[in-house]
Short mmCIF file of C-alpha atoms in Angstrom, two decimals:
data_model
loop_
_atom_site.label_atom_id
_atom_site.label_comp_id
_atom_site.label_asym_id
_atom_site.label_seq_id
_atom_site.Cartn_x
_atom_site.Cartn_y
_atom_site.Cartn_z
CA MET Y 1 104.96 171.46 115.79
CA ASN Y 2 103.81 169.75 118.93
CA ILE Y 3 102.95 166.08 118.37
CA ASN Y 4 100.01 166.25 120.77
CA GLN Y 5 98.55 169.21 118.92
CA SER Y 6 95.45 168.33 116.87
CA ILE Y 7 94.98 169.45 113.30
CA ASP Y 8 91.61 170.91 112.34
CA LYS Y 9 89.71 169.07 109.64
CA PRO Y 10 89.14 171.01 106.42
CA ILE Y 11 85.79 172.70 105.99
CA ASN Y 12 83.51 170.67 103.70
CA ARG Y 13 82.40 173.07 100.96
CA GLY Y 14 79.69 172.55 98.36
CA TRP Y 15 80.66 171.89 94.74
CA ILE Y 16 79.53 175.34 93.58
CA ARG Y 17 81.64 177.04 96.24
CA LYS Y 18 84.62 174.88 95.28
CA LYS Y 19 84.25 175.72 91.59
CA ILE Y 20 83.83 179.46 92.15
CA GLY Y 21 86.71 179.51 94.64
CA ARG Y 22 89.00 177.68 92.22
CA GLU Y 23 88.20 180.05 89.36
CA TYR Y 24 88.65 183.06 91.67
CA TYR Y 25 92.19 182.02 92.62
CA ILE Y 26 93.08 181.20 89.01
CA PHE Y 27 91.86 184.67 87.93
CA LYS Y 28 93.76 186.24 90.85
CA ARG Y 29 96.95 184.48 89.67
CA TYR Y 30 96.52 185.88 86.14
CA LEU Y 31 96.04 189.38 87.55
CA ASP Y 32 99.23 188.96 89.59
CA TRP Y 33 101.12 187.98 86.45
CA ILE Y 34 99.94 191.11 84.68
CA THR Y 35 100.33 193.61 87.51
CA GLN Y 36 103.48 192.43 89.27
CA LYS Y 37 106.77 193.97 88.21
CA LYS Y 38 108.54 190.61 88.07
CA GLU Y 39 110.51 189.44 85.11
CA TRP Y 40 109.10 186.03 84.22
CA THR Y 41 111.01 183.31 82.42
CA LYS Y 42 110.17 182.84 78.79
CA ILE Y 43 110.42 179.73 76.68
CA SER Y 44 113.56 180.22 74.64
CA LYS Y 45 114.00 176.99 72.69
CA ASN Y 46 117.76 177.34 72.85
CA SER Y 47 119.35 174.02 72.00
CA ASN Y 48 122.81 175.26 73.01
CA LEU Y 49 122.11 174.60 76.69
CA LYS Y 50 124.64 171.91 77.57
CA ILE Y 51 124.87 172.08 81.34
CA GLU Y 52 122.41 169.88 83.15
CA VAL Y 53 121.54 171.32 86.55
CA LYS Y 54 119.23 168.59 87.78
CA HIS Y 55 118.58 165.06 86.60
CA HIS Y 56 115.83 162.87 88.00
CA LYS Y 57 114.78 159.37 87.16
CA SER Y 58 111.80 157.44 88.48
CA MET Y 59 109.37 154.80 87.36
CA ILE Y 60 106.49 156.29 85.44
CA LEU Y 61 104.47 153.12 85.14
CA ARG Y 62 104.20 150.99 88.22
CA PRO Y 63 101.42 148.66 89.24
CA LEU Y 64 99.48 150.05 92.18
CA LYS Y 65 96.76 148.36 94.15
CA ASP Y 66 93.25 149.37 93.03
CA VAL Y 67 94.56 151.79 90.35
CA ASP Y 68 93.83 151.11 86.68
CA MET Y 69 96.85 151.15 84.39
CA TYR Y 70 95.14 153.55 81.97
CA LEU Y 71 95.52 156.21 84.64
CA GLN Y 72 99.26 155.52 84.65
CA GLU Y 73 99.24 155.96 80.87
CA ASN Y 74 97.44 159.30 81.32
CA LYS Y 75 100.17 160.34 83.77
CA ARG Y 76 102.81 159.50 81.17
CA THR Y 77 100.98 161.57 78.54
CA ASN Y 78 100.61 164.56 80.89
CA LEU Y 79 104.30 164.44 81.84
CA ARG Y 80 105.32 164.26 78.17
CA ILE Y 81 103.23 167.37 77.36
CA ALA Y 82 104.68 169.32 80.30
CA ILE Y 83 108.28 168.27 79.68
CA ASN Y 84 108.10 169.30 76.01
CA LYS Y 85 107.10 172.81 77.16
CA LEU Y 86 109.81 172.97 79.83
CA ASN Y 87 112.80 171.53 77.99
CA ASP Y 88 115.48 174.07 77.10
CA THR Y 89 113.97 176.72 79.37
CA LEU Y 90 116.63 179.10 80.58
CA ILE Y 91 116.02 180.87 83.89
CA LYS Y 92 118.23 183.93 84.03
CA PRO Y 93 119.26 185.61 87.31
CA GLY Y 94 116.46 187.78 88.65
CA GLN Y 95 113.74 186.00 86.68
CA THR Y 96 110.81 184.23 88.33
CA PHE Y 97 109.77 180.76 87.17
CA SER Y 98 106.11 179.75 87.21
CA LEU Y 99 105.07 176.26 86.21
CA TRP Y 100 101.53 177.39 85.38
CA LYS Y 101 102.82 180.23 83.23
CA GLN Y 102 105.19 177.92 81.32
CA VAL Y 103 103.03 174.81 80.92
CA GLY Y 104 99.53 176.25 81.09
CA ARG Y 105 96.39 175.60 83.04
CA PRO Y 106 95.77 171.96 83.94
#
């Protein structure tokens, strides 16, 4: 990308248009799940998975300027819910992983 190239500003849409557009793309995603011939990963609560492929560690709670700590607590809660649904998920060769399909709609 050229540094001197300008980036167009996003179009400012009304709240109704944003809501309808969001729901349209969510519905489109569900139709893709149903109609595509992909093999999706399934939650297989298999506790025999002993090989860790990726490990990540970061601070969940950290004081940020002008951000209330209760929002940080909400982040912790949301991560706990998502991680409980993703733990012990086995992705076999040829399968497609979808975070929305595994965790659910936000």
